[in-house]
Amino acid sequence: LGCGTGATALDFARRGLRVFAVDNSPTMCLLARQKARRARLPVRVLCADMRRFRLPEPVDLVTCEFASLNHLARRDDLGRVAQAVARALRPGGYFLFDVNTPLSFQHQYTATYWFENPEFKLVLRGSYDARRGKARLNFEWFLPQGRLWRHQRERVENVCWNDAEIRRALRRAGFAHLRVWDGIDV
């Protein structure tokens, strides 16, 4: 769920698992399909909103990585995702996901970062609004264009879920056994 270009989906398929990869971005779905075709792996890519997706058949595991749930537009969207995931799972199935928490937003999003490689230069600035429970990332991209650099701006807003909100959404969707692990900085 939120498969992006399909790296995890391809890894699962290489291990012999039947895989459905879901993303709301037509571009990401196209890239995931291309990668699966090049690798000759049977990954079925579905372009769908994570709040309403439906799979062709029930599955044992739904994964949602790289804080994709933080990118939901509204606070009440988390419950919709949990319900869609519960509907997609076989009884006893697992939903494995990661999110950025208030602590990570406070410490990681409020700094300014510089990234540079031959393909781009990037200034990344973030902010965290504890009252609204939202964080914002501002990307300042510099992309090579001949001998010059093209400047492009991008803004990403994230919803910050706390533990109680996540647990409430999962329980309402029917998830009974919840486990939480603290992650390390990545």
PDB file of N, CA and C in Angstrom, residues 31-131:
ATOM      1  N   LEU A  31       5.846   3.279 -13.098  1.00  0.00           N
ATOM      2  CA  LEU A  31       7.230   2.909 -12.799  1.00  0.00           C
ATOM      3  C   LEU A  31       7.302   1.524 -12.152  1.00  0.00           C
ATOM      4  N   ALA A  32       6.379   1.223 -11.244  1.00  0.00           N
ATOM      5  CA  ALA A  32       6.370  -0.103 -10.605  1.00  0.00           C
ATOM      6  C   ALA A  32       6.100  -1.192 -11.638  1.00  0.00           C
ATOM      7  N   ARG A  33       5.156  -0.949 -12.553  1.00  0.00           N
ATOM      8  CA  ARG A  33       4.870  -1.937 -13.611  1.00  0.00           C
ATOM      9  C   ARG A  33       6.096  -2.158 -14.496  1.00  0.00           C
ATOM     10  N   GLN A  34       6.762  -1.072 -14.865  1.00  0.00           N
ATOM     11  CA  GLN A  34       7.950  -1.186 -15.715  1.00  0.00           C
ATOM     12  C   GLN A  34       9.043  -1.989 -15.017  1.00  0.00           C
ATOM     13  N   LYS A  35       9.265  -1.710 -13.742  1.00  0.00           N
ATOM     14  CA  LYS A  35      10.292  -2.440 -13.000  1.00  0.00           C
ATOM     15  C   LYS A  35       9.933  -3.921 -12.896  1.00  0.00           C
ATOM     16  N   ALA A  36       8.678  -4.226 -12.648  1.00  0.00           N
ATOM     17  CA  ALA A  36       8.245  -5.625 -12.546  1.00  0.00           C
ATOM     18  C   ALA A  36       8.422  -6.338 -13.881  1.00  0.00           C
ATOM     19  N   ARG A  37       8.062  -5.657 -14.976  1.00  0.00           N
ATOM     20  CA  ARG A  37       8.232  -6.261 -16.306  1.00  0.00           C
ATOM     21  C   ARG A  37       9.699  -6.531 -16.603  1.00  0.00           C
ATOM     22  N   ARG A  38      10.552  -5.529 -16.333  1.00  0.00           N
ATOM     23  CA  ARG A  38      12.000  -5.699 -16.585  1.00  0.00           C
ATOM     24  C   ARG A  38      12.566  -6.854 -15.770  1.00  0.00           C
ATOM     25  N   ALA A  39      12.082  -7.001 -14.547  1.00  0.00           N
ATOM     26  CA  ALA A  39      12.582  -8.067 -13.670  1.00  0.00           C
ATOM     27  C   ALA A  39      11.865  -9.394 -13.921  1.00  0.00           C
ATOM     28  N   ARG A  40      10.870  -9.368 -14.813  1.00  0.00           N
ATOM     29  CA  ARG A  40      10.058 -10.566 -15.126  1.00  0.00           C
ATOM     30  C   ARG A  40       9.441 -11.164 -13.858  1.00  0.00           C
ATOM     31  N   LEU A  41       8.849 -10.268 -13.065  1.00  0.00           N
ATOM     32  CA  LEU A  41       8.203 -10.692 -11.823  1.00  0.00           C
ATOM     33  C   LEU A  41       6.701 -10.448 -11.911  1.00  0.00           C
ATOM     34  N   PRO A  42       5.909 -11.386 -11.421  1.00  0.00           N
ATOM     35  CA  PRO A  42       4.447 -11.279 -11.528  1.00  0.00           C
ATOM     36  C   PRO A  42       3.830 -10.407 -10.434  1.00  0.00           C
ATOM     37  N   VAL A  43       4.052  -9.108 -10.515  1.00  0.00           N
ATOM     38  CA  VAL A  43       3.478  -8.168  -9.556  1.00  0.00           C
ATOM     39  C   VAL A  43       2.297  -7.477 -10.238  1.00  0.00           C
ATOM     40  N   ARG A  44       1.144  -7.537  -9.610  1.00  0.00           N
ATOM     41  CA  ARG A  44      -0.034  -6.855 -10.150  1.00  0.00           C
ATOM     42  C   ARG A  44      -0.127  -5.482  -9.482  1.00  0.00           C
ATOM     43  N   VAL A  45      -0.019  -4.435 -10.291  1.00  0.00           N
ATOM     44  CA  VAL A  45      -0.016  -3.065  -9.787  1.00  0.00           C
ATOM     45  C   VAL A  45      -1.405  -2.461  -9.983  1.00  0.00           C
ATOM     46  N   LEU A  46      -1.952  -1.907  -8.903  1.00  0.00           N
ATOM     47  CA  LEU A  46      -3.281  -1.303  -8.930  1.00  0.00           C
ATOM     48  C   LEU A  46      -3.180   0.172  -8.561  1.00  0.00           C
ATOM     49  N   CYS A  47      -3.748   1.029  -9.380  1.00  0.00           N
ATOM     50  CA  CYS A  47      -3.766   2.458  -9.086  1.00  0.00           C
ATOM     51  C   CYS A  47      -5.048   2.736  -8.299  1.00  0.00           C
ATOM     52  N   ALA A  48      -4.887   3.012  -7.008  1.00  0.00           N
ATOM     53  CA  ALA A  48      -6.057   3.218  -6.151  1.00  0.00           C
ATOM     54  C   ALA A  48      -5.679   4.057  -4.932  1.00  0.00           C
ATOM     55  N   ASP A  49      -6.664   4.720  -4.396  1.00  0.00           N
ATOM     56  CA  ASP A  49      -6.524   5.524  -3.184  1.00  0.00           C
ATOM     57  C   ASP A  49      -6.485   4.584  -1.980  1.00  0.00           C
ATOM     58  N   MET A  50      -5.533   4.771  -1.082  1.00  0.00           N
ATOM     59  CA  MET A  50      -5.403   3.860   0.058  1.00  0.00           C
ATOM     60  C   MET A  50      -6.599   3.923   0.997  1.00  0.00           C
ATOM     61  N   ARG A  51      -7.405   4.952   0.902  1.00  0.00           N
ATOM     62  CA  ARG A  51      -8.591   5.060   1.748  1.00  0.00           C
ATOM     63  C   ARG A  51      -9.752   4.205   1.236  1.00  0.00           C
ATOM     64  N   ARG A  52      -9.664   3.779  -0.045  1.00  0.00           N
ATOM     65  CA  ARG A  52     -10.787   3.059  -0.647  1.00  0.00           C
ATOM     66  C   ARG A  52     -10.376   1.843  -1.482  1.00  0.00           C
ATOM     67  N   PHE A  53      -9.135   1.427  -1.431  1.00  0.00           N
ATOM     68  CA  PHE A  53      -8.666   0.379  -2.326  1.00  0.00           C
ATOM     69  C   PHE A  53      -9.380  -0.957  -2.055  1.00  0.00           C
ATOM     70  N   ARG A  54      -9.452  -1.765  -3.081  1.00  0.00           N
ATOM     71  CA  ARG A  54      -9.978  -3.137  -2.975  1.00  0.00           C
ATOM     72  C   ARG A  54      -9.048  -4.036  -3.772  1.00  0.00           C
ATOM     73  N   LEU A  55      -8.724  -5.178  -3.197  1.00  0.00           N
ATOM     74  CA  LEU A  55      -7.868  -6.151  -3.878  1.00  0.00           C
ATOM     75  C   LEU A  55      -8.734  -7.229  -4.508  1.00  0.00           C
ATOM     76  N   PRO A  56      -8.221  -7.900  -5.538  1.00  0.00           N
ATOM     77  CA  PRO A  56      -8.994  -8.949  -6.190  1.00  0.00           C
ATOM     78  C   PRO A  56      -9.269 -10.161  -5.295  1.00  0.00           C
ATOM     79  N   GLU A  57      -8.450 -10.322  -4.263  1.00  0.00           N
ATOM     80  CA  GLU A  57      -8.627 -11.449  -3.352  1.00  0.00           C
ATOM     81  C   GLU A  57      -8.027 -11.083  -1.997  1.00  0.00           C
ATOM     82  N   PRO A  58      -8.455 -11.742  -0.923  1.00  0.00           N
ATOM     83  CA  PRO A  58      -7.885 -11.446   0.402  1.00  0.00           C
ATOM     84  C   PRO A  58      -6.407 -11.834   0.462  1.00  0.00           C
ATOM     85  N   VAL A  59      -5.670 -11.111   1.308  1.00  0.00           N
ATOM     86  CA  VAL A  59      -4.229 -11.340   1.446  1.00  0.00           C
ATOM     87  C   VAL A  59      -3.875 -11.566   2.919  1.00  0.00           C
ATOM     88  N   ASP A  60      -2.671 -12.092   3.142  1.00  0.00           N
ATOM     89  CA  ASP A  60      -2.190 -12.358   4.499  1.00  0.00           C
ATOM     90  C   ASP A  60      -1.492 -11.161   5.132  1.00  0.00           C
ATOM     91  N   LEU A  61      -0.980 -10.260   4.299  1.00  0.00           N
ATOM     92  CA  LEU A  61      -0.175  -9.152   4.796  1.00  0.00           C
ATOM     93  C   LEU A  61      -0.389  -7.922   3.928  1.00  0.00           C
ATOM     94  N   VAL A  62      -0.572  -6.783   4.574  1.00  0.00           N
ATOM     95  CA  VAL A  62      -0.543  -5.481   3.899  1.00  0.00           C
ATOM     96  C   VAL A  62       0.577  -4.683   4.550  1.00  0.00           C
ATOM     97  N   THR A  63       1.491  -4.185   3.734  1.00  0.00           N
ATOM     98  CA  THR A  63       2.553  -3.322   4.233  1.00  0.00           C
ATOM     99  C   THR A  63       2.325  -1.910   3.709  1.00  0.00           C
ATOM    100  N   CYS A  64       2.772  -0.943   4.474  1.00  0.00           N
ATOM    101  CA  CYS A  64       2.673   0.470   4.084  1.00  0.00           C
ATOM    102  C   CYS A  64       3.897   1.161   4.682  1.00  0.00           C
ATOM    103  N   GLU A  65       4.892   1.403   3.828  1.00  0.00           N
ATOM    104  CA  GLU A  65       6.193   1.861   4.311  1.00  0.00           C
ATOM    105  C   GLU A  65       6.446   3.338   4.047  1.00  0.00           C
ATOM    106  N   PHE A  66       7.561   3.795   4.589  1.00  0.00           N
ATOM    107  CA  PHE A  66       8.103   5.131   4.369  1.00  0.00           C
ATOM    108  C   PHE A  66       7.111   6.221   4.756  1.00  0.00           C
ATOM    109  N   ALA A  67       6.410   5.986   5.861  1.00  0.00           N
ATOM    110  CA  ALA A  67       5.503   6.976   6.447  1.00  0.00           C
ATOM    111  C   ALA A  67       4.417   7.430   5.479  1.00  0.00           C
ATOM    112  N   SER A  68       3.990   6.535   4.603  1.00  0.00           N
ATOM    113  CA  SER A  68       2.935   6.886   3.639  1.00  0.00           C
ATOM    114  C   SER A  68       1.661   7.348   4.329  1.00  0.00           C
ATOM    115  N   LEU A  69       1.356   6.783   5.484  1.00  0.00           N
ATOM    116  CA  LEU A  69       0.143   7.182   6.203  1.00  0.00           C
ATOM    117  C   LEU A  69       0.202   8.627   6.673  1.00  0.00           C
ATOM    118  N   ASN A  70       1.399   9.158   6.872  1.00  0.00           N
ATOM    119  CA  ASN A  70       1.526  10.557   7.264  1.00  0.00           C
ATOM    120  C   ASN A  70       1.113  11.512   6.135  1.00  0.00           C
ATOM    121  N   HIS A  71       1.042  11.006   4.910  1.00  0.00           N
ATOM    122  CA  HIS A  71       0.714  11.855   3.766  1.00  0.00           C
ATOM    123  C   HIS A  71      -0.791  11.965   3.511  1.00  0.00           C
ATOM    124  N   LEU A  72      -1.599  11.322   4.335  1.00  0.00           N
ATOM    125  CA  LEU A  72      -3.043  11.452   4.174  1.00  0.00           C
ATOM    126  C   LEU A  72      -3.445  12.913   4.358  1.00  0.00           C
ATOM    127  N   ALA A  73      -4.484  13.330   3.662  1.00  0.00           N
ATOM    128  CA  ALA A  73      -4.858  14.743   3.653  1.00  0.00           C
ATOM    129  C   ALA A  73      -5.533  15.200   4.940  1.00  0.00           C
ATOM    130  N   ARG A  74      -6.329  14.326   5.543  1.00  0.00           N
ATOM    131  CA  ARG A  74      -7.119  14.740   6.710  1.00  0.00           C
ATOM    132  C   ARG A  74      -6.955  13.752   7.852  1.00  0.00           C
ATOM    133  N   ARG A  75      -7.185  14.245   9.047  1.00  0.00           N
ATOM    134  CA  ARG A  75      -7.025  13.411  10.247  1.00  0.00           C
ATOM    135  C   ARG A  75      -7.965  12.209  10.235  1.00  0.00           C
ATOM    136  N   ASP A  76      -9.193  12.366   9.751  1.00  0.00           N
ATOM    137  CA  ASP A  76     -10.133  11.241   9.776  1.00  0.00           C
ATOM    138  C   ASP A  76      -9.873  10.212   8.667  1.00  0.00           C
ATOM    139  N   ASP A  77      -8.897  10.477   7.794  1.00  0.00           N
ATOM    140  CA  ASP A  77      -8.558   9.523   6.736  1.00  0.00           C
ATOM    141  C   ASP A  77      -7.915   8.245   7.269  1.00  0.00           C
ATOM    142  N   LEU A  78      -7.265   8.311   8.411  1.00  0.00           N
ATOM    143  CA  LEU A  78      -6.602   7.123   8.951  1.00  0.00           C
ATOM    144  C   LEU A  78      -7.601   5.999   9.200  1.00  0.00           C
ATOM    145  N   GLY A  79      -8.762   6.314   9.721  1.00  0.00           N
ATOM    146  CA  GLY A  79      -9.793   5.301   9.950  1.00  0.00           C
ATOM    147  C   GLY A  79     -10.258   4.657   8.658  1.00  0.00           C
ATOM    148  N   ARG A  80     -10.373   5.446   7.600  1.00  0.00           N
ATOM    149  CA  ARG A  80     -10.779   4.901   6.291  1.00  0.00           C
ATOM    150  C   ARG A  80      -9.731   3.917   5.757  1.00  0.00           C
ATOM    151  N   VAL A  81      -8.469   4.265   5.929  1.00  0.00           N
ATOM    152  CA  VAL A  81      -7.397   3.361   5.490  1.00  0.00           C
ATOM    153  C   VAL A  81      -7.447   2.066   6.294  1.00  0.00           C
ATOM    154  N   ALA A  82      -7.587   2.179   7.606  1.00  0.00           N
ATOM    155  CA  ALA A  82      -7.637   0.981   8.458  1.00  0.00           C
ATOM    156  C   ALA A  82      -8.795   0.073   8.050  1.00  0.00           C
ATOM    157  N   GLN A  83      -9.945   0.649   7.725  1.00  0.00           N
ATOM    158  CA  GLN A  83     -11.092  -0.156   7.289  1.00  0.00           C
ATOM    159  C   GLN A  83     -10.820  -0.834   5.947  1.00  0.00           C
ATOM    160  N   ALA A  84     -10.204  -0.108   5.012  1.00  0.00           N
ATOM    161  CA  ALA A  84      -9.873  -0.699   3.712  1.00  0.00           C
ATOM    162  C   ALA A  84      -8.867  -1.837   3.870  1.00  0.00           C
ATOM    163  N   VAL A  85      -7.885  -1.657   4.749  1.00  0.00           N
ATOM    164  CA  VAL A  85      -6.889  -2.703   5.000  1.00  0.00           C
ATOM    165  C   VAL A  85      -7.556  -3.918   5.633  1.00  0.00           C
ATOM    166  N   ALA A  86      -8.405  -3.690   6.631  1.00  0.00           N
ATOM    167  CA  ALA A  86      -9.094  -4.804   7.297  1.00  0.00           C
ATOM    168  C   ALA A  86      -9.921  -5.597   6.292  1.00  0.00           C
ATOM    169  N   ARG A  87     -10.560  -4.900   5.370  1.00  0.00           N
ATOM    170  CA  ARG A  87     -11.363  -5.559   4.332  1.00  0.00           C
ATOM    171  C   ARG A  87     -10.464  -6.394   3.404  1.00  0.00           C
ATOM    172  N   ALA A  88      -9.236  -5.957   3.173  1.00  0.00           N
ATOM    173  CA  ALA A  88      -8.327  -6.643   2.245  1.00  0.00           C
ATOM    174  C   ALA A  88      -7.676  -7.887   2.844  1.00  0.00           C
ATOM    175  N   LEU A  89      -7.636  -7.960   4.176  1.00  0.00           N
ATOM    176  CA  LEU A  89      -6.915  -9.053   4.843  1.00  0.00           C
ATOM    177  C   LEU A  89      -7.779 -10.295   5.066  1.00  0.00           C
ATOM    178  N   ARG A  90      -7.126 -11.445   4.991  1.00  0.00           N
ATOM    179  CA  ARG A  90      -7.753 -12.687   5.453  1.00  0.00           C
ATOM    180  C   ARG A  90      -7.860 -12.622   6.976  1.00  0.00           C
ATOM    181  N   PRO A  91      -8.752 -13.399   7.585  1.00  0.00           N
ATOM    182  CA  PRO A  91      -8.772 -13.460   9.054  1.00  0.00           C
ATOM    183  C   PRO A  91      -7.384 -13.866   9.572  1.00  0.00           C
ATOM    184  N   GLY A  92      -6.899 -13.144  10.566  1.00  0.00           N
ATOM    185  CA  GLY A  92      -5.572 -13.412  11.119  1.00  0.00           C
ATOM    186  C   GLY A  92      -4.449 -12.742  10.360  1.00  0.00           C
ATOM    187  N   GLY A  93      -4.779 -11.967   9.314  1.00  0.00           N
ATOM    188  CA  GLY A  93      -3.751 -11.293   8.526  1.00  0.00           C
ATOM    189  C   GLY A  93      -3.116 -10.136   9.281  1.00  0.00           C
ATOM    190  N   TYR A  94      -2.021  -9.626   8.744  1.00  0.00           N
ATOM    191  CA  TYR A  94      -1.234  -8.585   9.398  1.00  0.00           C
ATOM    192  C   TYR A  94      -1.207  -7.301   8.572  1.00  0.00           C
ATOM    193  N   PHE A  95      -1.206  -6.181   9.284  1.00  0.00           N
ATOM    194  CA  PHE A  95      -1.000  -4.864   8.687  1.00  0.00           C
ATOM    195  C   PHE A  95       0.263  -4.312   9.321  1.00  0.00           C
ATOM    196  N   LEU A  96       1.313  -4.169   8.531  1.00  0.00           N
ATOM    197  CA  LEU A  96       2.607  -3.694   8.998  1.00  0.00           C
ATOM    198  C   LEU A  96       2.875  -2.336   8.352  1.00  0.00           C
ATOM    199  N   PHE A  97       3.070  -1.311   9.167  1.00  0.00           N
ATOM    200  CA  PHE A  97       3.279   0.033   8.634  1.00  0.00           C
ATOM    201  C   PHE A  97       4.197   0.817   9.560  1.00  0.00           C
ATOM    202  N   ASP A  98       4.731   1.902   9.030  1.00  0.00           N
ATOM    203  CA  ASP A  98       5.515   2.813   9.853  1.00  0.00           C
ATOM    204  C   ASP A  98       4.945   4.212   9.685  1.00  0.00           C
ATOM    205  N   VAL A  99       5.074   5.008  10.733  1.00  0.00           N
ATOM    206  CA  VAL A  99       4.645   6.407  10.690  1.00  0.00           C
ATOM    207  C   VAL A  99       5.682   7.262  11.404  1.00  0.00           C
ATOM    208  N   ASN A 100       5.721   8.521  11.014  1.00  0.00           N
ATOM    209  CA  ASN A 100       6.487   9.497  11.776  1.00  0.00           C
ATOM    210  C   ASN A 100       5.585   9.981  12.905  1.00  0.00           C
ATOM    211  N   THR A 101       6.127  10.040  14.094  1.00  0.00           N
ATOM    212  CA  THR A 101       5.382  10.401  15.292  1.00  0.00           C
ATOM    213  C   THR A 101       5.651  11.858  15.660  1.00  0.00           C
ATOM    214  N   PRO A 102       4.928  12.392  16.653  1.00  0.00           N
ATOM    215  CA  PRO A 102       5.217  13.772  17.071  1.00  0.00           C
ATOM    216  C   PRO A 102       6.691  13.992  17.418  1.00  0.00           C
ATOM    217  N   LEU A 103       7.311  13.029  18.073  1.00  0.00           N
ATOM    218  CA  LEU A 103       8.718  13.184  18.439  1.00  0.00           C
ATOM    219  C   LEU A 103       9.617  13.299  17.209  1.00  0.00           C
ATOM    220  N   SER A 104       9.391  12.455  16.209  1.00  0.00           N
ATOM    221  CA  SER A 104      10.236  12.531  15.007  1.00  0.00           C
ATOM    222  C   SER A 104       9.991  13.831  14.259  1.00  0.00           C
ATOM    223  N   PHE A 105       8.741  14.298  14.198  1.00  0.00           N
ATOM    224  CA  PHE A 105       8.476  15.568  13.532  1.00  0.00           C
ATOM    225  C   PHE A 105       9.153  16.724  14.267  1.00  0.00           C
ATOM    226  N   GLN A 106       9.116  16.704  15.594  1.00  0.00           N
ATOM    227  CA  GLN A 106       9.736  17.783  16.367  1.00  0.00           C
ATOM    228  C   GLN A 106      11.239  17.846  16.155  1.00  0.00           C
ATOM    229  N   HIS A 107      11.880  16.682  16.063  1.00  0.00           N
ATOM    230  CA  HIS A 107      13.341  16.661  16.008  1.00  0.00           C
ATOM    231  C   HIS A 107      13.897  16.596  14.594  1.00  0.00           C
ATOM    232  N   GLN A 108      13.237  15.917  13.686  1.00  0.00           N
ATOM    233  CA  GLN A 108      13.795  15.746  12.350  1.00  0.00           C
ATOM    234  C   GLN A 108      13.274  16.778  11.352  1.00  0.00           C
ATOM    235  N   TYR A 109      12.038  17.211  11.496  1.00  0.00           N
ATOM    236  CA  TYR A 109      11.459  18.100  10.495  1.00  0.00           C
ATOM    237  C   TYR A 109      11.819  19.564  10.704  1.00  0.00           C
ATOM    238  N   THR A 110      12.278  19.926  11.860  1.00  0.00           N
ATOM    239  CA  THR A 110      12.540  21.335  12.127  1.00  0.00           C
ATOM    240  C   THR A 110      13.954  21.769  11.731  1.00  0.00           C
ATOM    241  N   ALA A 111      14.742  20.867  11.236  1.00  0.00           N
ATOM    242  CA  ALA A 111      16.115  21.193  10.808  1.00  0.00           C
ATOM    243  C   ALA A 111      16.126  21.501   9.312  1.00  0.00           C
ATOM    244  N   THR A 112      17.248  22.029   8.855  1.00  0.00           N
ATOM    245  CA  THR A 112      17.479  22.259   7.427  1.00  0.00           C
ATOM    246  C   THR A 112      18.572  21.302   6.979  1.00  0.00           C
ATOM    247  N   TYR A 113      18.330  20.656   5.833  1.00  0.00           N
ATOM    248  CA  TYR A 113      19.275  19.653   5.316  1.00  0.00           C
ATOM    249  C   TYR A 113      19.690  20.042   3.899  1.00  0.00           C
ATOM    250  N   TRP A 114      20.913  19.657   3.552  1.00  0.00           N
ATOM    251  CA  TRP A 114      21.451  19.840   2.201  1.00  0.00           C
ATOM    252  C   TRP A 114      21.845  18.474   1.665  1.00  0.00           C
ATOM    253  N   PHE A 115      21.354  18.144   0.484  1.00  0.00           N
ATOM    254  CA  PHE A 115      21.712  16.893  -0.194  1.00  0.00           C
ATOM    255  C   PHE A 115      22.278  17.267  -1.558  1.00  0.00           C
ATOM    256  N   GLU A 116      23.313  16.543  -1.951  1.00  0.00           N
ATOM    257  CA  GLU A 116      23.925  16.849  -3.242  1.00  0.00           C
ATOM    258  C   GLU A 116      24.476  15.578  -3.864  1.00  0.00           C
ATOM    259  N   ASN A 117      24.182  15.392  -5.144  1.00  0.00           N
ATOM    260  CA  ASN A 117      24.803  14.346  -5.945  1.00  0.00           C
ATOM    261  C   ASN A 117      24.809  14.837  -7.389  1.00  0.00           C
ATOM    262  N   PRO A 118      25.362  14.080  -8.315  1.00  0.00           N
ATOM    263  CA  PRO A 118      25.434  14.581  -9.697  1.00  0.00           C
ATOM    264  C   PRO A 118      24.069  14.821 -10.347  1.00  0.00           C
ATOM    265  N   GLU A 119      23.010  14.178  -9.845  1.00  0.00           N
ATOM    266  CA  GLU A 119      21.697  14.302 -10.479  1.00  0.00           C
ATOM    267  C   GLU A 119      20.847  15.444  -9.925  1.00  0.00           C
ATOM    268  N   PHE A 120      21.157  15.929  -8.735  1.00  0.00           N
ATOM    269  CA  PHE A 120      20.390  17.028  -8.157  1.00  0.00           C
ATOM    270  C   PHE A 120      21.110  17.598  -6.941  1.00  0.00           C
ATOM    271  N   LYS A 121      20.660  18.774  -6.553  1.00  0.00           N
ATOM    272  CA  LYS A 121      21.011  19.383  -5.277  1.00  0.00           C
ATOM    273  C   LYS A 121      19.670  19.716  -4.625  1.00  0.00           C
ATOM    274  N   LEU A 122      19.612  19.561  -3.293  1.00  0.00           N
ATOM    275  CA  LEU A 122      18.342  19.760  -2.606  1.00  0.00           C
ATOM    276  C   LEU A 122      18.555  20.438  -1.262  1.00  0.00           C
ATOM    277  N   VAL A 123      17.771  21.484  -1.013  1.00  0.00           N
ATOM    278  CA  VAL A 123      17.678  22.092   0.308  1.00  0.00           C
ATOM    279  C   VAL A 123      16.313  21.683   0.856  1.00  0.00           C
ATOM    280  N   LEU A 124      16.325  21.059   2.020  1.00  0.00           N
ATOM    281  CA  LEU A 124      15.100  20.558   2.635  1.00  0.00           C
ATOM    282  C   LEU A 124      14.900  21.268   3.967  1.00  0.00           C
ATOM    283  N   ARG A 125      13.798  21.981   4.074  1.00  0.00           N
ATOM    284  CA  ARG A 125      13.458  22.689   5.314  1.00  0.00           C
ATOM    285  C   ARG A 125      12.109  22.199   5.786  1.00  0.00           C
ATOM    286  N   GLY A 126      11.992  22.008   7.087  1.00  0.00           N
ATOM    287  CA  GLY A 126      10.730  21.541   7.621  1.00  0.00           C
ATOM    288  C   GLY A 126      10.248  22.373   8.780  1.00  0.00           C
ATOM    289  N   SER A 127       8.972  22.177   9.078  1.00  0.00           N
ATOM    290  CA  SER A 127       8.389  22.834  10.240  1.00  0.00           C
ATOM    291  C   SER A 127       7.350  21.899  10.844  1.00  0.00           C
ATOM    292  N   TYR A 128       7.082  22.090  12.120  1.00  0.00           N
ATOM    293  CA  TYR A 128       6.123  21.255  12.833  1.00  0.00           C
ATOM    294  C   TYR A 128       5.186  22.151  13.619  1.00  0.00           C
ATOM    295  N   ASP A 129       3.886  21.951  13.444  1.00  0.00           N
ATOM    296  CA  ASP A 129       2.855  22.692  14.159  1.00  0.00           C
ATOM    297  C   ASP A 129       2.167  21.725  15.119  1.00  0.00           C
ATOM    298  N   ALA A 130       2.592  21.730  16.366  1.00  0.00           N
ATOM    299  CA  ALA A 130       2.062  20.786  17.360  1.00  0.00           C
ATOM    300  C   ALA A 130       0.573  21.000  17.597  1.00  0.00           C
ATOM    301  N   ARG A 131       0.109  22.233  17.550  1.00  0.00           N
ATOM    302  CA  ARG A 131      -1.307  22.517  17.784  1.00  0.00           C
ATOM    303  C   ARG A 131      -2.189  21.851  16.730  1.00  0.00           C
TER     304      ARG A 131
END
